[in-house]
PDB file of C-alpha atoms in Angstrom:
ATOM      1  CA  MET A   1      -2.374 -16.719  -5.681  1.00 46.00           C
ATOM      2  CA  ASP A   2       0.174 -13.996  -4.963  1.00 56.00           C
ATOM      3  CA  ASP A   3       3.224 -15.507  -3.250  1.00 61.00           C
ATOM      4  CA  SER A   4       5.577 -12.606  -3.926  1.00 67.00           C
ATOM      5  CA  LYS A   5       6.092 -12.164  -0.149  1.00 69.00           C
ATOM      6  CA  ASN A   6       7.474 -15.690   0.022  1.00 75.00           C
ATOM      7  CA  ILE A   7       9.970 -15.330  -2.835  1.00 76.00           C
ATOM      8  CA  ASP A   8      12.991 -16.060  -0.623  1.00 78.00           C
ATOM      9  CA  GLN A   9      11.406 -19.341   0.499  1.00 83.00           C
ATOM     10  CA  TYR A  10      11.311 -20.663  -3.069  1.00 83.00           C
ATOM     11  CA  THR A  11      14.769 -19.597  -4.076  1.00 81.00           C
ATOM     12  CA  PRO A  12      16.596 -22.809  -2.922  1.00 85.00           C
ATOM     13  CA  GLU A  13      14.011 -24.975  -4.658  1.00 86.00           C
ATOM     14  CA  LEU A  14      14.400 -23.059  -7.936  1.00 84.00           C
ATOM     15  CA  GLU A  15      18.193 -23.186  -7.749  1.00 85.00           C
ATOM     16  CA  GLN A  16      18.026 -26.981  -7.397  1.00 88.00           C
ATOM     17  CA  ILE A  17      15.929 -27.235 -10.598  1.00 90.00           C
ATOM     18  CA  MET A  18      18.026 -24.829 -12.685  1.00 87.00           C
ATOM     19  CA  ASP A  19      21.018 -25.727 -14.809  1.00 89.00           C
ATOM     20  CA  PHE A  20      24.376 -25.061 -13.234  1.00 85.00           C
ATOM     21  CA  ASP A  21      25.280 -22.360 -15.753  1.00 87.00           C
ATOM     22  CA  LEU A  22      22.275 -20.253 -14.927  1.00 88.00           C
ATOM     23  CA  LYS A  23      22.058 -17.631 -12.152  1.00 87.00           C
ATOM     24  CA  LEU A  24      18.857 -16.841 -10.212  1.00 86.00           C
ATOM     25  CA  ILE A  25      18.333 -13.154  -9.407  1.00 86.00           C
ATOM     26  CA  ALA A  26      15.203 -12.090  -7.559  1.00 82.00           C
ATOM     27  CA  SER A  27      13.189  -9.411  -9.287  1.00 83.00           C
ATOM     28  CA  LYS A  28      13.273  -7.419  -6.008  1.00 83.00           C
ATOM     29  CA  ASN A  29      17.071  -7.292  -6.238  1.00 84.00           C
ATOM     30  CA  LYS A  30      17.273  -6.592  -9.977  1.00 87.00           C
ATOM     31  CA  PHE A  31      14.647  -3.789 -10.001  1.00 87.00           C
ATOM     32  CA  LEU A  32      15.216  -2.347  -6.531  1.00 88.00           C
ATOM     33  CA  GLU A  33      14.230   1.153  -7.547  1.00 88.00           C
ATOM     34  CA  ILE A  34      10.768   0.078  -8.749  1.00 83.00           C
ATOM     35  CA  PHE A  35      10.079  -1.877  -5.566  1.00 84.00           C
ATOM     36  CA  ASP A  36      11.325   1.028  -3.401  1.00 86.00           C
ATOM     37  CA  TRP A  37       9.016   3.338  -5.350  1.00 81.00           C
ATOM     38  CA  LEU A  38       6.051   0.983  -4.830  1.00 79.00           C
ATOM     39  CA  THR A  39       6.808   0.805  -1.078  1.00 84.00           C
ATOM     40  CA  LEU A  40       6.927   4.630  -0.972  1.00 85.00           C
ATOM     41  CA  LEU A  41       3.537   4.766  -2.728  1.00 80.00           C
ATOM     42  CA  ASP A  42       2.056   2.442  -0.136  1.00 84.00           C
ATOM     43  CA  THR A  43       3.422   4.686   2.641  1.00 90.00           C
ATOM     44  CA  ASN A  44       1.878   7.724   0.976  1.00 87.00           C
ATOM     45  CA  VAL A  45      -1.475   5.980   0.821  1.00 86.00           C
ATOM     46  CA  TYR A  46      -1.408   5.201   4.561  1.00 91.00           C
ATOM     47  CA  VAL A  47      -0.376   8.775   5.415  1.00 93.00           C
ATOM     48  CA  PHE A  48      -3.095  10.293   3.190  1.00 93.00           C
ATOM     49  CA  VAL A  49      -5.826   7.995   4.468  1.00 92.00           C
ATOM     50  CA  GLY A  50      -4.722   8.724   8.065  1.00 95.00           C
ATOM     51  CA  LEU A  51      -4.798  12.462   7.491  1.00 97.00           C
ATOM     52  CA  ILE A  52      -8.178  12.352   5.787  1.00 94.00           C
ATOM     53  CA  ALA A  53      -9.572  10.195   8.591  1.00 95.00           C
ATOM     54  CA  PHE A  54      -8.231  12.582  11.246  1.00 96.00           C
ATOM     55  CA  VAL A  55      -9.698  15.645   9.514  1.00 96.00           C
ATOM     56  CA  ALA A  56     -13.061  13.926   8.980  1.00 93.00           C
ATOM     57  CA  ILE A  57     -13.305  12.714  12.595  1.00 95.00           C
ATOM     58  CA  PHE A  58     -12.211  16.087  13.985  1.00 96.00           C
ATOM     59  CA  ASN A  59     -14.731  17.927  11.749  1.00 96.00           C
ATOM     60  CA  MET A  60     -17.586  15.620  12.795  1.00 96.00           C
ATOM     61  CA  GLY A  61     -16.789  16.268  16.422  1.00 95.00           C
ATOM     62  CA  ALA A  62     -16.668  20.012  15.801  1.00 96.00           C
ATOM     63  CA  ILE A  63     -19.954  19.920  13.828  1.00 95.00           C
ATOM     64  CA  LEU A  64     -21.726  18.091  16.647  1.00 95.00           C
ATOM     65  CA  PHE A  65     -20.261  20.470  19.266  1.00 95.00           C
ATOM     66  CA  ILE A  66     -21.551  23.452  17.213  1.00 95.00           C
ATOM     67  CA  LEU A  67     -24.987  21.800  16.944  1.00 95.00           C
ATOM     68  CA  ILE A  68     -25.073  21.397  20.728  1.00 94.00           C
ATOM     69  CA  MET A  69     -23.991  24.934  21.321  1.00 92.00           C
ATOM     70  CA  GLU A  70     -26.640  26.241  18.901  1.00 94.00           C
ATOM     71  CA  ARG A  71     -29.327  24.197  20.643  1.00 94.00           C
ATOM     72  CA  THR A  72     -28.390  25.050  24.250  1.00 92.00           C
ATOM     73  CA  GLN A  73     -31.782  26.594  24.925  1.00 92.00           C
ATOM     74  CA  MET A  74     -33.539  23.511  23.514  1.00 94.00           C
ATOM     75  CA  ILE A  75     -31.407  21.221  25.705  1.00 94.00           C
ATOM     76  CA  GLY A  76     -32.237  23.328  28.797  1.00 93.00           C
ATOM     77  CA  LEU A  77     -35.911  23.271  27.888  1.00 93.00           C
ATOM     78  CA  LEU A  78     -35.862  19.484  27.426  1.00 95.00           C
ATOM     79  CA  LYS A  79     -34.169  19.069  30.776  1.00 94.00           C
ATOM     80  CA  ALA A  80     -36.625  21.420  32.382  1.00 92.00           C
ATOM     81  CA  ILE A  81     -39.563  19.309  31.191  1.00 95.00           C
ATOM     82  CA  GLY A  82     -37.943  16.110  32.540  1.00 94.00           C
ATOM     83  CA  ALA A  83     -35.798  14.656  29.751  1.00 95.00           C
ATOM     84  CA  ALA A  84     -32.798  12.670  31.022  1.00 95.00           C
ATOM     85  CA  ASN A  85     -29.261  13.501  29.929  1.00 95.00           C
ATOM     86  CA  LYS A  86     -28.991  10.104  28.201  1.00 96.00           C
ATOM     87  CA  GLN A  87     -32.108  10.780  26.108  1.00 96.00           C
ATOM     88  CA  ILE A  88     -30.831  14.159  24.955  1.00 96.00           C
ATOM     89  CA  GLN A  89     -27.335  12.723  24.329  1.00 96.00           C
ATOM     90  CA  ARG A  90     -28.823   9.946  22.266  1.00 97.00           C
ATOM     91  CA  ILE A  91     -30.692  12.468  20.120  1.00 96.00           C
ATOM     92  CA  PHE A  92     -27.503  14.408  19.318  1.00 96.00           C
ATOM     93  CA  PHE A  93     -25.410  11.239  18.929  1.00 97.00           C
ATOM     94  CA  TRP A  94     -27.760   9.765  16.344  1.00 97.00           C
ATOM     95  CA  ASN A  95     -28.042  13.146  14.568  1.00 96.00           C
ATOM     96  CA  GLY A  96     -24.246  13.151  14.269  1.00 96.00           C
ATOM     97  CA  ILE A  97     -24.274   9.567  12.970  1.00 97.00           C
ATOM     98  CA  ASN A  98     -26.942  10.566  10.448  1.00 97.00           C
ATOM     99  CA  ILE A  99     -24.756  13.453   9.186  1.00 96.00           C
ATOM    100  CA  LEU A 100     -21.772  11.085   9.029  1.00 96.00           C
ATOM    101  CA  LEU A 101     -23.560   8.425   7.035  1.00 97.00           C
ATOM    102  CA  ARG A 102     -24.914  10.963   4.552  1.00 97.00           C
ATOM    103  CA  GLY A 103     -21.418  12.377   4.171  1.00 96.00           C
ATOM    104  CA  LEU A 104     -19.942   8.902   3.674  1.00 96.00           C
ATOM    105  CA  PHE A 105     -22.586   8.044   1.072  1.00 98.00           C
ATOM    106  CA  ILE A 106     -22.011  11.242  -0.906  1.00 98.00           C
ATOM    107  CA  GLY A 107     -18.255  11.012  -0.614  1.00 96.00           C
ATOM    108  CA  ASN A 108     -18.210   7.384  -1.676  1.00 97.00           C
ATOM    109  CA  ALA A 109     -20.473   8.061  -4.582  1.00 98.00           C
ATOM    110  CA  ILE A 110     -18.245  10.902  -5.817  1.00 98.00           C
ATOM    111  CA  GLY A 111     -15.014   8.960  -5.194  1.00 96.00           C
ATOM    112  CA  LEU A 112     -16.311   5.778  -6.904  1.00 98.00           C
ATOM    113  CA  GLY A 113     -17.628   7.815  -9.734  1.00 98.00           C
ATOM    114  CA  PHE A 114     -14.206   9.355 -10.333  1.00 97.00           C
ATOM    115  CA  GLY A 115     -12.624   5.896  -9.939  1.00 97.00           C
ATOM    116  CA  VAL A 116     -14.881   4.377 -12.572  1.00 98.00           C
ATOM    117  CA  LEU A 117     -14.183   7.273 -14.959  1.00 98.00           C
ATOM    118  CA  GLN A 118     -10.423   6.912 -14.453  1.00 97.00           C
ATOM    119  CA  ASP A 119     -10.604   3.146 -14.833  1.00 96.00           C
ATOM    120  CA  LYS A 120     -12.607   3.247 -18.025  1.00 97.00           C
ATOM    121  CA  PHE A 121     -11.241   6.384 -19.773  1.00 96.00           C
ATOM    122  CA  LYS A 122      -7.779   6.847 -18.186  1.00 95.00           C
ATOM    123  CA  LEU A 123      -8.371  10.588 -17.711  1.00 94.00           C
ATOM    124  CA  ILE A 124      -5.288  11.248 -15.572  1.00 94.00           C
ATOM    125  CA  PRO A 125      -2.180  10.616 -17.637  1.00 94.00           C
ATOM    126  CA  LEU A 126       1.329  10.114 -16.200  1.00 93.00           C
ATOM    127  CA  ASP A 127       4.810  10.538 -17.662  1.00 93.00           C
ATOM    128  CA  PRO A 128       5.968   6.942 -18.275  1.00 92.00           C
ATOM    129  CA  ALA A 129       9.634   7.949 -17.979  1.00 91.00           C
ATOM    130  CA  SER A 130       9.105   9.126 -14.425  1.00 85.00           C
ATOM    131  CA  TYR A 131       6.341   6.805 -13.183  1.00 81.00           C
ATOM    132  CA  TYR A 132       6.874   3.617 -15.157  1.00 80.00           C
ATOM    133  CA  MET A 133       3.234   3.787 -16.298  1.00 88.00           C
ATOM    134  CA  SER A 134       1.218   5.999 -18.621  1.00 94.00           C
ATOM    135  CA  TYR A 135      -1.899   6.535 -16.479  1.00 95.00           C
ATOM    136  CA  VAL A 136      -3.075   6.328 -12.832  1.00 91.00           C
ATOM    137  CA  PRO A 137      -4.315   2.799 -12.253  1.00 91.00           C
ATOM    138  CA  ILE A 138      -7.330   2.010 -10.069  1.00 94.00           C
ATOM    139  CA  GLU A 139      -7.323  -1.055  -7.764  1.00 92.00           C
ATOM    140  CA  TRP A 140     -10.823  -2.216  -6.793  1.00 96.00           C
ATOM    141  CA  ASN A 141     -10.175  -3.663  -3.391  1.00 96.00           C
ATOM    142  CA  TRP A 142     -13.711  -3.951  -2.019  1.00 97.00           C
ATOM    143  CA  PRO A 143     -12.857  -5.532   1.404  1.00 97.00           C
ATOM    144  CA  LEU A 144     -10.401  -2.702   2.075  1.00 94.00           C
ATOM    145  CA  PHE A 145     -12.963  -0.130   0.845  1.00 96.00           C
ATOM    146  CA  LEU A 146     -15.600  -1.539   3.271  1.00 97.00           C
ATOM    147  CA  LEU A 147     -13.031  -1.800   6.079  1.00 97.00           C
ATOM    148  CA  ILE A 148     -12.017   1.886   5.729  1.00 95.00           C
ATOM    149  CA  ASN A 149     -15.664   2.978   5.693  1.00 96.00           C
ATOM    150  CA  LEU A 150     -16.426   0.817   8.703  1.00 97.00           C
ATOM    151  CA  GLY A 151     -13.305   2.033  10.533  1.00 96.00           C
ATOM    152  CA  ILE A 152     -14.121   5.701   9.887  1.00 95.00           C
ATOM    153  CA  THR A 153     -17.710   5.120  11.097  1.00 97.00           C
ATOM    154  CA  VAL A 154     -16.624   3.389  14.297  1.00 97.00           C
ATOM    155  CA  LEU A 155     -13.851   5.863  15.084  1.00 96.00           C
ATOM    156  CA  THR A 156     -16.153   8.831  14.453  1.00 96.00           C
ATOM    157  CA  ALA A 157     -18.927   7.281  16.589  1.00 96.00           C
ATOM    158  CA  VAL A 158     -16.433   6.913  19.444  1.00 96.00           C
ATOM    159  CA  VAL A 159     -15.285  10.499  19.072  1.00 96.00           C
ATOM    160  CA  LEU A 160     -18.844  11.786  18.904  1.00 95.00           C
ATOM    161  CA  PHE A 161     -19.280  10.779  22.556  1.00 94.00           C
ATOM    162  CA  ILE A 162     -16.894  13.637  23.544  1.00 95.00           C
ATOM    163  CA  PRO A 163     -19.090  16.546  22.449  1.00 95.00           C
ATOM    164  CA  VAL A 164     -22.206  14.704  23.565  1.00 94.00           C
ATOM    165  CA  MET A 165     -20.854  14.634  27.120  1.00 94.00           C
ATOM    166  CA  VAL A 166     -21.211  18.481  27.150  1.00 91.00           C
ATOM    167  CA  ILE A 167     -24.987  18.015  27.338  1.00 92.00           C
ATOM    168  CA  SER A 168     -24.733  16.726  30.872  1.00 92.00           C
ATOM    169  CA  ARG A 169     -23.096  20.027  31.955  1.00 91.00           C
ATOM    170  CA  VAL A 170     -25.930  22.217  30.537  1.00 91.00           C
ATOM    171  CA  ASP A 171     -27.845  23.875  33.397  1.00 90.00           C
ATOM    172  CA  PRO A 172     -31.473  24.240  32.421  1.00 89.00           C
ATOM    173  CA  ILE A 173     -32.001  27.579  34.204  1.00 88.00           C
ATOM    174  CA  LYS A 174     -28.936  29.270  32.732  1.00 87.00           C
ATOM    175  CA  SER A 175     -29.532  27.836  29.240  1.00 86.00           C
ATOM    176  CA  ILE A 176     -33.151  28.955  28.983  1.00 84.00           C
ATOM    177  CA  ARG A 177     -32.081  32.536  29.897  1.00 80.00           C
ATOM    178  CA  PHE A 178     -29.085  32.276  27.559  1.00 57.00           C
ATOM    179  CA  ASP A 179     -29.495  34.502  24.456  1.00 59.00           C
TER     180      ASP A 179
END
């Protein structure tokens, strides 16, 4: 169990146990640069994941919007033969989800493949003097991996409703004549 977050809680207990001629110094205080560096790395991870998520979600919305614009005549024709807006919106929404899931599958396969290669063969070396380690480590945090995938899927699904709403504005007469 990792209780490093509760280190201050255990300090008084440890001082009671120790001999009077010993001094207790927390590793966080003794190696402040290393802990600051690790905190900075965590911040970088959050920023990178946020940027990647934003770009992925924006691109999925743009892709679906382009698909809708390319199929304007088809949408007009479907409306002309009696299809409801909700039916057409559902078609494009699920098409977008299909594209998203295929992209997630391929991206995860490539990412996990590189991760396994790095974990087994240590392909990306680091300068130990600068980074305090000789290679890029891989942490296999499966709950976080699944949470990120689920979060991206849910956020993208929510954003996909924006371009799908354009379908309700398509006028069948104008779209069929549209060339």
